Coordinates of C-alpha atoms in Angstrom, one line a residue:
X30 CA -1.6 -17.8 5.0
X31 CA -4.9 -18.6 3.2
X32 CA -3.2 -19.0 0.2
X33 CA -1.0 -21.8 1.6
X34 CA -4.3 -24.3 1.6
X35 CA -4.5 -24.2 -2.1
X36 CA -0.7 -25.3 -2.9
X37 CA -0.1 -27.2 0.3
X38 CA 1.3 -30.3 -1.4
X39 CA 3.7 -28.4 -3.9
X40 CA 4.8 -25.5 -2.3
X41 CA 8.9 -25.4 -2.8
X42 CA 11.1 -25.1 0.4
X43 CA 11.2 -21.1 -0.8
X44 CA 7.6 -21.3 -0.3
X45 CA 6.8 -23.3 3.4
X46 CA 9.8 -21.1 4.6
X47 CA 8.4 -18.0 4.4
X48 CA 5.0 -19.1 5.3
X49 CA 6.7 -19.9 8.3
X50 CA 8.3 -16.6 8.8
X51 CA 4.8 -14.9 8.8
X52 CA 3.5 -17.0 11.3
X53 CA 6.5 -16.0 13.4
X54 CA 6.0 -12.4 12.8
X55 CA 2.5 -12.7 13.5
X56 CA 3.6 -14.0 16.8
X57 CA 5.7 -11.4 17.4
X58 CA 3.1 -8.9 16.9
X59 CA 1.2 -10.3 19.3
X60 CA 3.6 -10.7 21.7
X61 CA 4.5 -7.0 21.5
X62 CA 0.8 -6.2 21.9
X63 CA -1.0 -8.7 24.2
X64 CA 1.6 -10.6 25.6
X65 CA 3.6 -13.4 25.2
X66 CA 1.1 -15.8 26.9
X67 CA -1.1 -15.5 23.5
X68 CA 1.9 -15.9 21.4
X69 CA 2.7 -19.5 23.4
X70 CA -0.5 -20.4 22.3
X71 CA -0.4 -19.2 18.8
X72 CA 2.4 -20.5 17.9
X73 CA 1.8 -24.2 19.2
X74 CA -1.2 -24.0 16.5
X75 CA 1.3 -22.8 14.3
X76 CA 3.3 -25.8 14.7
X77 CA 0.3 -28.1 14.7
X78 CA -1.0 -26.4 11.4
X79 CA 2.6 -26.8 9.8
X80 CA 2.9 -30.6 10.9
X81 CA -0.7 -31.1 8.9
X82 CA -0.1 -29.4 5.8
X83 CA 3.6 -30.6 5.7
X84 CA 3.6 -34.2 7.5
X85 CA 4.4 -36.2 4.6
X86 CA 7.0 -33.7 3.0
X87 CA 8.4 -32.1 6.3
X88 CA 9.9 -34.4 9.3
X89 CA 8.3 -33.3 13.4
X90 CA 11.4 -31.8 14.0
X91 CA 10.2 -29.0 11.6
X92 CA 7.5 -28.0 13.8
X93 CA 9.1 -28.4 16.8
X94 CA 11.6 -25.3 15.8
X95 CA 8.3 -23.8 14.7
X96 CA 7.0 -23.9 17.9
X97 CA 10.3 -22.9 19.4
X98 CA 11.1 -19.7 17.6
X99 CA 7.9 -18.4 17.7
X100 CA 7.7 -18.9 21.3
X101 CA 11.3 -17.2 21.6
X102 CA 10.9 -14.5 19.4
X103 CA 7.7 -13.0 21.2
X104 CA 9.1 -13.5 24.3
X105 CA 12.2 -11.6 23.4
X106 CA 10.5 -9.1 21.2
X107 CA 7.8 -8.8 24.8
X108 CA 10.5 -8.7 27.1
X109 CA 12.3 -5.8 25.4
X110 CA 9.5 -3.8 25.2
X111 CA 8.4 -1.4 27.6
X112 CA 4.5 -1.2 28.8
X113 CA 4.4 2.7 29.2
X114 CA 5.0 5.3 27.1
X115 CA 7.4 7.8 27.3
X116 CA 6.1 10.7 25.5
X117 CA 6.2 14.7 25.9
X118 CA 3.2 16.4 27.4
X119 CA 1.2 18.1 25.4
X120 CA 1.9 22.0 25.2
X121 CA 0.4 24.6 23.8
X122 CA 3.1 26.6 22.9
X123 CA 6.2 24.8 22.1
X124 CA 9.5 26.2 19.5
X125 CA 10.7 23.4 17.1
X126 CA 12.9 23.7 14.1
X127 CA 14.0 20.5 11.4
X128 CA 13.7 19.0 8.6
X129 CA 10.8 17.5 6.6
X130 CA 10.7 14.1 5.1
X131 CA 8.2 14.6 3.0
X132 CA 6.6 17.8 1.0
X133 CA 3.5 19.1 2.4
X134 CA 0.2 17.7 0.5
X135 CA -3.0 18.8 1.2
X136 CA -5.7 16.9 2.6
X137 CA -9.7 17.8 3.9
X138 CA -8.2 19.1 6.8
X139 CA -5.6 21.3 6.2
X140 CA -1.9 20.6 5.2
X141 CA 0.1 17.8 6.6
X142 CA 3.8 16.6 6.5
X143 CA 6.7 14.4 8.6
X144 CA 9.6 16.3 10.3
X145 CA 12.4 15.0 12.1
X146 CA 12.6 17.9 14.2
X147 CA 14.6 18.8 17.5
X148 CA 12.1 19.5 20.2
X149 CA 12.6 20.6 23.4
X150 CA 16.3 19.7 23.2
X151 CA 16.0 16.3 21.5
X152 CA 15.6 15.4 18.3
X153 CA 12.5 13.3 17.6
X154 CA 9.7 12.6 14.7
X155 CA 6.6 14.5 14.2
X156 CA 3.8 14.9 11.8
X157 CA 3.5 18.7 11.1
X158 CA -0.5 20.1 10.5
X159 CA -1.0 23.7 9.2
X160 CA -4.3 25.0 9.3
X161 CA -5.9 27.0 6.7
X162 CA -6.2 26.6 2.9
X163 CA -3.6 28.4 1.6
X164 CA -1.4 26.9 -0.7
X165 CA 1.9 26.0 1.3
X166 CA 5.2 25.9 -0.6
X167 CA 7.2 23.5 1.5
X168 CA 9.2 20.3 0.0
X169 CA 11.2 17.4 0.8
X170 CA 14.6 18.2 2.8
X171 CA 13.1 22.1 3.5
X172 CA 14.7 22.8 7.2
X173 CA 11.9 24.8 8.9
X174 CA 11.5 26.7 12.6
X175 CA 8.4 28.0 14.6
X176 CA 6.5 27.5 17.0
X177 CA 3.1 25.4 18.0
X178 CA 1.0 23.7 19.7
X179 CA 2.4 19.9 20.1
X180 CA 0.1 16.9 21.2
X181 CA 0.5 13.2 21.7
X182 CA -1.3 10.3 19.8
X183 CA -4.5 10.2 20.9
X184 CA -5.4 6.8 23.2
X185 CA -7.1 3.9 22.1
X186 CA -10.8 3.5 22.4
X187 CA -10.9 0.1 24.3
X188 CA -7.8 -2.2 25.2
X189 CA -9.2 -4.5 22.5
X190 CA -8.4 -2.0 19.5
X191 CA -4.6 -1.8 18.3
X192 CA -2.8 1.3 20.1
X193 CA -1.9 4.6 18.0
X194 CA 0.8 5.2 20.3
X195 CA 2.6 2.3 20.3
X196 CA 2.8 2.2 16.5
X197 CA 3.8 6.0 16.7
X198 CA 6.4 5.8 18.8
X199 CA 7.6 2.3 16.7
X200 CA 7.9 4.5 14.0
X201 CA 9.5 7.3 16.1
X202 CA 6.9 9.5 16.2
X203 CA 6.6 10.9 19.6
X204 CA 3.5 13.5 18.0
X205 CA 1.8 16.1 16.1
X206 CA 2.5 19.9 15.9
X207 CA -0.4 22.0 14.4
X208 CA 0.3 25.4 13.1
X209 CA -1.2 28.7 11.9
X210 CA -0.8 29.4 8.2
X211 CA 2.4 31.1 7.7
X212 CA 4.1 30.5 11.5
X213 CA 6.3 28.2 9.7
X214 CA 9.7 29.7 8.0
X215 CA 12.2 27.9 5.5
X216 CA 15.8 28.1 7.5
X217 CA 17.6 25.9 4.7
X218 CA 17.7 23.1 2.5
X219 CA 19.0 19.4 2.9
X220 CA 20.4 17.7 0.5
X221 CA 20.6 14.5 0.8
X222 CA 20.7 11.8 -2.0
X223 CA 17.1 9.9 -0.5
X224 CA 15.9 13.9 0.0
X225 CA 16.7 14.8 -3.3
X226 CA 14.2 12.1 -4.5
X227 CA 11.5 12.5 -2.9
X228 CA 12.0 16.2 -3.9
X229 CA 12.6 15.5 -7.6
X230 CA 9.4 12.7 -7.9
X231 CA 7.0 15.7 -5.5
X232 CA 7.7 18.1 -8.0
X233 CA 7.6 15.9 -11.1
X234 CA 3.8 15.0 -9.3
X235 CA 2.9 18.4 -8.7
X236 CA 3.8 19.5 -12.8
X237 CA 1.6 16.2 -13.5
X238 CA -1.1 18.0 -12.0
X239 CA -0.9 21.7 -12.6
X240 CA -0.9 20.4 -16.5
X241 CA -4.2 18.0 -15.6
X242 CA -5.8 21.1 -14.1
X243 CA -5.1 22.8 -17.4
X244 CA -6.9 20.1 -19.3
X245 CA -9.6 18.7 -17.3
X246 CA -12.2 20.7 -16.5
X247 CA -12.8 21.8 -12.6
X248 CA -16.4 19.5 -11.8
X249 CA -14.1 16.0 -13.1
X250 CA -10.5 17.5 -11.6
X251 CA -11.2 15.2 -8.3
X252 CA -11.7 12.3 -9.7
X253 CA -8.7 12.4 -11.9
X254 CA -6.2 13.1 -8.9
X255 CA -7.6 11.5 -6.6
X256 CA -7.2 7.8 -9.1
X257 CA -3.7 9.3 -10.5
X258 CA -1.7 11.0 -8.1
X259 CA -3.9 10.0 -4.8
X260 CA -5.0 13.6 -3.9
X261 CA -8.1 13.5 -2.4
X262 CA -8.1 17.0 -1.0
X263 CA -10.7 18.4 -4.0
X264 CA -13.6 15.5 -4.2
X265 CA -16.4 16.7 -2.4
X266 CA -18.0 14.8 0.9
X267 CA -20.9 13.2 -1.0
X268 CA -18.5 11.6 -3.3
X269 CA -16.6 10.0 -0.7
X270 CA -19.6 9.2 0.9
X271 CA -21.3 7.3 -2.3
X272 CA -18.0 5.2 -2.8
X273 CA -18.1 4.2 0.9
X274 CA -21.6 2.8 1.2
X275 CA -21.2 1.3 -2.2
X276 CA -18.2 -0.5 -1.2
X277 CA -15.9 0.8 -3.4
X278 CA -14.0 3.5 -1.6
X279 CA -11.2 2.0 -1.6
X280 CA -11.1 3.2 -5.6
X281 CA -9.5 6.3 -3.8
X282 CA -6.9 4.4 -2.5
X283 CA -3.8 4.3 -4.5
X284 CA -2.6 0.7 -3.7
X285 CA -2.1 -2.7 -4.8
X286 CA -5.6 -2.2 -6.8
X287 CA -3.9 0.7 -9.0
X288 CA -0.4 -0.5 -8.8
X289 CA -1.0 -3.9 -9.4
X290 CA -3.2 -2.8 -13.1
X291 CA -1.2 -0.2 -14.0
X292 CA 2.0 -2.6 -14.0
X293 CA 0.1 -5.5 -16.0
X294 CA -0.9 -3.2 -18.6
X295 CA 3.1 -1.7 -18.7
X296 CA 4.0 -4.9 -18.3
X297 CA 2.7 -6.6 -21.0
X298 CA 3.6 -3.7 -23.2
X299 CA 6.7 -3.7 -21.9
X300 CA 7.4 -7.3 -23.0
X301 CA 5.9 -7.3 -26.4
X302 CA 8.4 -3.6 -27.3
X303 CA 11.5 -6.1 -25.7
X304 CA 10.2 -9.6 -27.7
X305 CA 11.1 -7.3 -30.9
X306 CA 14.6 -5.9 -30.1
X307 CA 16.5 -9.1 -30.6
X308 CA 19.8 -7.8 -29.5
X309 CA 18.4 -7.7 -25.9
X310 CA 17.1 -11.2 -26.3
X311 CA 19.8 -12.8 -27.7
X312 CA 21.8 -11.9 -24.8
X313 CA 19.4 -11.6 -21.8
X314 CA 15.6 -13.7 -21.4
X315 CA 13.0 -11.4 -21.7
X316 CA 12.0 -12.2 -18.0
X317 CA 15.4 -11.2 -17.0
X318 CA 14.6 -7.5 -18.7
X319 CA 11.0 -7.1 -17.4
X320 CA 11.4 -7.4 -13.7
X321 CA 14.3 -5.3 -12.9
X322 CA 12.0 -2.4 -14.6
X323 CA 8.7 -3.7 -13.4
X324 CA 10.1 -2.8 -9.8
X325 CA 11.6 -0.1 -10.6
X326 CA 8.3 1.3 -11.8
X327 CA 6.2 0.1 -8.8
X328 CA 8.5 1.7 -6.7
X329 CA 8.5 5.2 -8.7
X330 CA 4.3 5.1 -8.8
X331 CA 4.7 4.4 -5.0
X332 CA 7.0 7.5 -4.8
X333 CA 5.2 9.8 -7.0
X334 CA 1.5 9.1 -5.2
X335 CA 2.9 10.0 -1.9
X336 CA 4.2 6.6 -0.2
X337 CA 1.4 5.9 1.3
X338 CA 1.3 3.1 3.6
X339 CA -0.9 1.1 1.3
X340 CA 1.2 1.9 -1.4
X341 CA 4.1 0.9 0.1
X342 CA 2.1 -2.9 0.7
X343 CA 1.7 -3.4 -2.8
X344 CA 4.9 -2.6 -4.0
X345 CA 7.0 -4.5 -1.8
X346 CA 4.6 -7.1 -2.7
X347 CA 5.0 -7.0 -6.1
X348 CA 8.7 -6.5 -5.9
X349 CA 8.7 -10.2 -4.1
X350 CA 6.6 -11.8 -7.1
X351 CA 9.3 -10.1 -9.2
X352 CA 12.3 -11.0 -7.9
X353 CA 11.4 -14.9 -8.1
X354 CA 11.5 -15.1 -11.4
X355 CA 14.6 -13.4 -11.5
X356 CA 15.9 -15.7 -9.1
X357 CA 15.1 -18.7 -11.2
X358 CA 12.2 -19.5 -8.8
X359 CA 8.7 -20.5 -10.0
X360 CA 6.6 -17.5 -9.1
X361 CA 4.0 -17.9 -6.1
X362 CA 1.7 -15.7 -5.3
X363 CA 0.9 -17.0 -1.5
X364 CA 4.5 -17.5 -0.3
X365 CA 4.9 -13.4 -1.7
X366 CA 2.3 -12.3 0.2
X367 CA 3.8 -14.4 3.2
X368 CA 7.4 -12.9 3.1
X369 CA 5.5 -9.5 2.5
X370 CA 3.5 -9.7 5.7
X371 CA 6.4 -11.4 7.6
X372 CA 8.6 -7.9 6.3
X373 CA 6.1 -5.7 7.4
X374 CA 5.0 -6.8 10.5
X375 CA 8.6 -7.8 11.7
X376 CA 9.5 -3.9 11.3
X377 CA 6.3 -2.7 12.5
X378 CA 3.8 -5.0 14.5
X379 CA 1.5 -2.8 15.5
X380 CA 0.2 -2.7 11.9
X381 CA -1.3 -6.2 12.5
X382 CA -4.3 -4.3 14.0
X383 CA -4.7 -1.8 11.3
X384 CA -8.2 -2.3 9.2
X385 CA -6.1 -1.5 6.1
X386 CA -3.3 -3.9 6.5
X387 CA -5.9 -6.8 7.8
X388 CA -7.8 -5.7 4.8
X389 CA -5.5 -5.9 2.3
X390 CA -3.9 -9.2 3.2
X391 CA -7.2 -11.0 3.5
X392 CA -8.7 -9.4 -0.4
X393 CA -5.0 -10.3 -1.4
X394 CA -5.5 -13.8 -0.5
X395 CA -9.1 -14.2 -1.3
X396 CA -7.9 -13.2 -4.9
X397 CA -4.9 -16.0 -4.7
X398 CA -7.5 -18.6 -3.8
X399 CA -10.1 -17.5 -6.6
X400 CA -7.6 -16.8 -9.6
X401 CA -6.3 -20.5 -8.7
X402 CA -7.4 -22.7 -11.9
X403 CA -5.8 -25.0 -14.3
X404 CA -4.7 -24.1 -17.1
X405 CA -6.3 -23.1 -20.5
X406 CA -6.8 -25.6 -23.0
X407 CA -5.8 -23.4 -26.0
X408 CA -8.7 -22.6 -28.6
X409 CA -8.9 -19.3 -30.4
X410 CA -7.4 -15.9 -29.1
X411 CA -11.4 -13.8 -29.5
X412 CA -14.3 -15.7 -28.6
X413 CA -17.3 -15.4 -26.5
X414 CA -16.3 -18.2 -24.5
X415 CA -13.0 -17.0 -23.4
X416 CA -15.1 -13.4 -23.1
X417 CA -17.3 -15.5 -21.2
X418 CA -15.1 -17.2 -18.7
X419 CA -13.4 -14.1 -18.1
X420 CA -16.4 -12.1 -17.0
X421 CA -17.1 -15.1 -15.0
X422 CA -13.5 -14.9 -13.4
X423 CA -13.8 -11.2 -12.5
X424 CA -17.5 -12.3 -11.1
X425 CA -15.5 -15.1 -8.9
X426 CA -12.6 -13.3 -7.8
X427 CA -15.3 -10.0 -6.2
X428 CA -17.6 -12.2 -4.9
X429 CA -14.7 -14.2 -3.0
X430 CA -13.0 -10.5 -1.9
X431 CA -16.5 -10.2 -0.7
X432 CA -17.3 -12.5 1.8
X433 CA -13.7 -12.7 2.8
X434 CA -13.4 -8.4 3.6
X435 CA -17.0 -8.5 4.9
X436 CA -16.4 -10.0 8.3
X437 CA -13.2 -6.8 8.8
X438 CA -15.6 -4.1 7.2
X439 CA -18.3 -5.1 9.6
X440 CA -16.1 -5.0 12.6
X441 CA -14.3 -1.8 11.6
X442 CA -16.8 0.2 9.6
X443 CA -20.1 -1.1 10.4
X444 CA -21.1 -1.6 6.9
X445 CA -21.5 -4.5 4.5
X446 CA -22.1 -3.8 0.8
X447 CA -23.6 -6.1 -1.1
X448 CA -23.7 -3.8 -4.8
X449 CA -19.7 -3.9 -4.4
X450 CA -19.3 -7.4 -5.7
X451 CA -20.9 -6.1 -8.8
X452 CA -19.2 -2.7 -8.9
X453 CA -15.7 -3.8 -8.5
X454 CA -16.3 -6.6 -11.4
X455 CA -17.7 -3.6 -13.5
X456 CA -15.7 0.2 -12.8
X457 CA -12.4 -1.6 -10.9
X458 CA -10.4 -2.7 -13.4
X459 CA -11.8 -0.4 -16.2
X460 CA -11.3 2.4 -13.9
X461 CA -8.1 1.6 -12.6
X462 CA -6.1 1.1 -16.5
X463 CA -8.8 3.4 -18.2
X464 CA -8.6 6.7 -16.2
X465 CA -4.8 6.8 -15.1
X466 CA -4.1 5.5 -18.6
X467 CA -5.9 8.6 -20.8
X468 CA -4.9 10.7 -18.1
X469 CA -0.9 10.1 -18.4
X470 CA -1.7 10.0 -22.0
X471 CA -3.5 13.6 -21.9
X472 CA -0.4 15.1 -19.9
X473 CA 2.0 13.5 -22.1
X474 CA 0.6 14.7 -25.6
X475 CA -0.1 18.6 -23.5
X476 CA 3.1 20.1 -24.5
X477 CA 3.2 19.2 -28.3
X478 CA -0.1 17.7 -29.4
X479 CA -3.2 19.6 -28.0
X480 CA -6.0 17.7 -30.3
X481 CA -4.6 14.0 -28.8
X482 CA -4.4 15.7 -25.6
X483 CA -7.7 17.2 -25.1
X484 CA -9.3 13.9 -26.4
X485 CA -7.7 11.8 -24.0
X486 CA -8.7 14.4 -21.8
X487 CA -12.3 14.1 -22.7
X488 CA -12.0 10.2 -22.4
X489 CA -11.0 10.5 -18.8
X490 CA -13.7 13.3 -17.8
X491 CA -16.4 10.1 -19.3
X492 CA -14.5 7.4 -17.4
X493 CA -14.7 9.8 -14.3
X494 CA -18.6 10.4 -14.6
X495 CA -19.2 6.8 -15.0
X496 CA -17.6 5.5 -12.1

């Protein structure tokens, strides 16, 4: 919504619609977490704020059905939603057999996956733990049976922090088994079309990197999967723990950070290798061309890192900023992130209290409000003053992701970092492009060119060090 301040006079009816539909989400959340007495008040101000930014452009009556839909969606969406929980007890020996939605990945814990499994007569959702080390050989659509120790989500803290349970059981998830190493067996295999995906893209990740572990040497192996393919399971504890007080952990994040670089750089690849192929632009505009694969991609990294929730953010936001152009519609970058949050919260809105959704909608829009300039006068394509402006743009757009995250991190964390204006100007976006860039170059060069492979290689292993 931040981003709606800087565009307030202009925005199309594309754009005041869906800021709209975020405010009503938002109210919805609410309603389905603190009742619908907040979300009367909310979304009166949300009628008030639309009447002010629209009032020459958009007649009362506009914020009047404002005011009345927000008001009747949270009370619908409150009213149809129970107070208490319904979940299992926990047991400490409990039979369970299904299938996995996910391959097992390995994290500083253990090894983790989702089930939909059938337990104690009813089929439900559960994450699936296994203790131990050991290297366990489980993918997408493997039907498994055991036995373990279930347990619900665990409460909240205070009844001011957002509830794991309630989001859990939104998603389906009634709890967590935990296992012994090798309690687990396979049964079968599903074979589903969506299944067959996610199995095709977690083995394609895991070839990606065996091959990097056959290149890059063990002390710079973390770094590299944890910025390319989002396994953190093998950087040590002081690591983590650098990049968090530095303000910069969320390097390890593979989200709209990672995704949004990485498709720039393809991006603009992409458009120069389709500018040249005139067949393709004598019959379709190069815009036409570049978003259908520009989401494709976004949604293929989101695949192959794991479809993370973060991950999942960014490329449903970035799919939005596609498909406008592809619609004919001038691209904006606040009524995106609007639609995106109005998506995401209207499916789940418990995720409203979640530091990494808050997070990343506030750095989002912080970014929208500093990258908003006019436009360049021209002048020559290399010179220190365009070198110039942009290392004063990066400067702008950290220090305003700054101050705007600082008040969240604070709250959540504890922490404010003032050297991470300055690091995420400097190792950000060098790290981000750089690192996954010589990396995917090293693995793609490993089967028939070993010199280009093992330089790109070495390139990484110095990116890695210096970040």
């Amino acid at each position: 919504m931040a981003g709606s301040f800087v565009q307030a006079r202009r925005l199309p009816r594309f754009a005041y619609s869906v800021h709209w539909a975020s405010g009503i989400a938002a109210g919805v959340a609410l309603a389905d977490t603190a009742g619908a007495d907040i979300v009367a008040g909310l979304s009166a101000l949300l009628g008030i704020v639309v009447w002010l930014l629209f009032r020459r452009r958009t007649p009362w009556l506009v914020a009047g059905l404002a005011v009345t839909t927000g008001l009747l969606a949270g009370a619908l969406r409150y009213g149809c939603v129970d107070s208490t929980l319904d979940l299992p007890p926990d047991r400490s020996d409990v039979a369970f057999a299904g299938c996995l939605r996910s391959g097992v990945r390995q994290n500083p814990h253990g090894w983790s996956a989702s089930a939909d499994v059938r337990l104690d007569g009813s089929d439900a959702l559960v994450h699936v733990r296994i203790a131990g080390n050991d290297r366990v050989e489980l993918a997408a659509g493997d039907c498994i049976s055991g036995r373990g120790s279930f347990h619900r989500p665990a409460r909240p803290l205070h009844q001011y922090t957002w509830d794991p349970r309630r989001m859990a059981r939104a998603e389906g998830i009634v709890g967590t088994i935990y296992l012994e190493a090798g309690s687990a067996r396979r049964t079968g295999r599903s074979n589903t079309v969506w299944l067959r995906i996610r199995r095709t893209v977690e083995e394609a990740r895991a070839d990606v990197e065996h091959r990097l572990r056959q290149i890059v040497p063990p002390e710079d192996i973390g770094w590299v999967l944890a910025l390319g393919t989002g396994t953190r399971s093998e950087l040590g504890e002081d690591a983590v723990r650098a990049l968090r007080d530095s303000g910069m952990a969320h390097l390890l994040a593979i989200s709209g950070l990672h995704l949004g670089l990485t498709l720039v750089f393809l991006t603009s690849i992409l458009r120069r290798l389709i500018r040249r192929v005139s067949i393709l632009t004598r019959w379709f505009p190069s815009h036409r061309l570049e978003g259908p694969i520009a989401i494709v991609l976004a949604w293929t990294y989101c695949l192959f890192t794991g479809a993370a929730t973060s991950t999942v953010r960014a490329a449903l936001f970035l799919s939005i900023v596609w498909s406008q152009e592809l619609l004919g519609l001038r691209r904006d970058g606040a009524a995106s992130l609007s639609l995106t949050g109005a998506v995401l919260l209207l499916l789940h809105p418990d995720q409203l209290f979640l530091p990494g959704f808050q997070l990343s909608f506030v750095a989002v829009a912080a970014i929208l409000i500093a990258s908003h300039r006019p436009p360049s006068n021209g002048g020559a394509r290399f010179s220190m003053v365009r070198v110039g402006a942009l290392l004063a743009g990066l400067a702008r757009v950290s220090l305003f992701v700054a101050i705007a995250t600082a008040p969240i991190t604070a709250y959540h964390f504890g922490v404010i970092s003032v050297s991470g204006v300055f690091a995420n100007m400097l190792v950000a976006p060098w790290l981000s492009v750089g690192l996954v860039g010589s990396a995917g170059l090293a693995v793609f060069f490993s089967p028939w060119w070993s010199p280009a492979s093992r330089l790109c290689a070495e390139v990484c292993c110095i990116l890695g060090r210096v970040g």
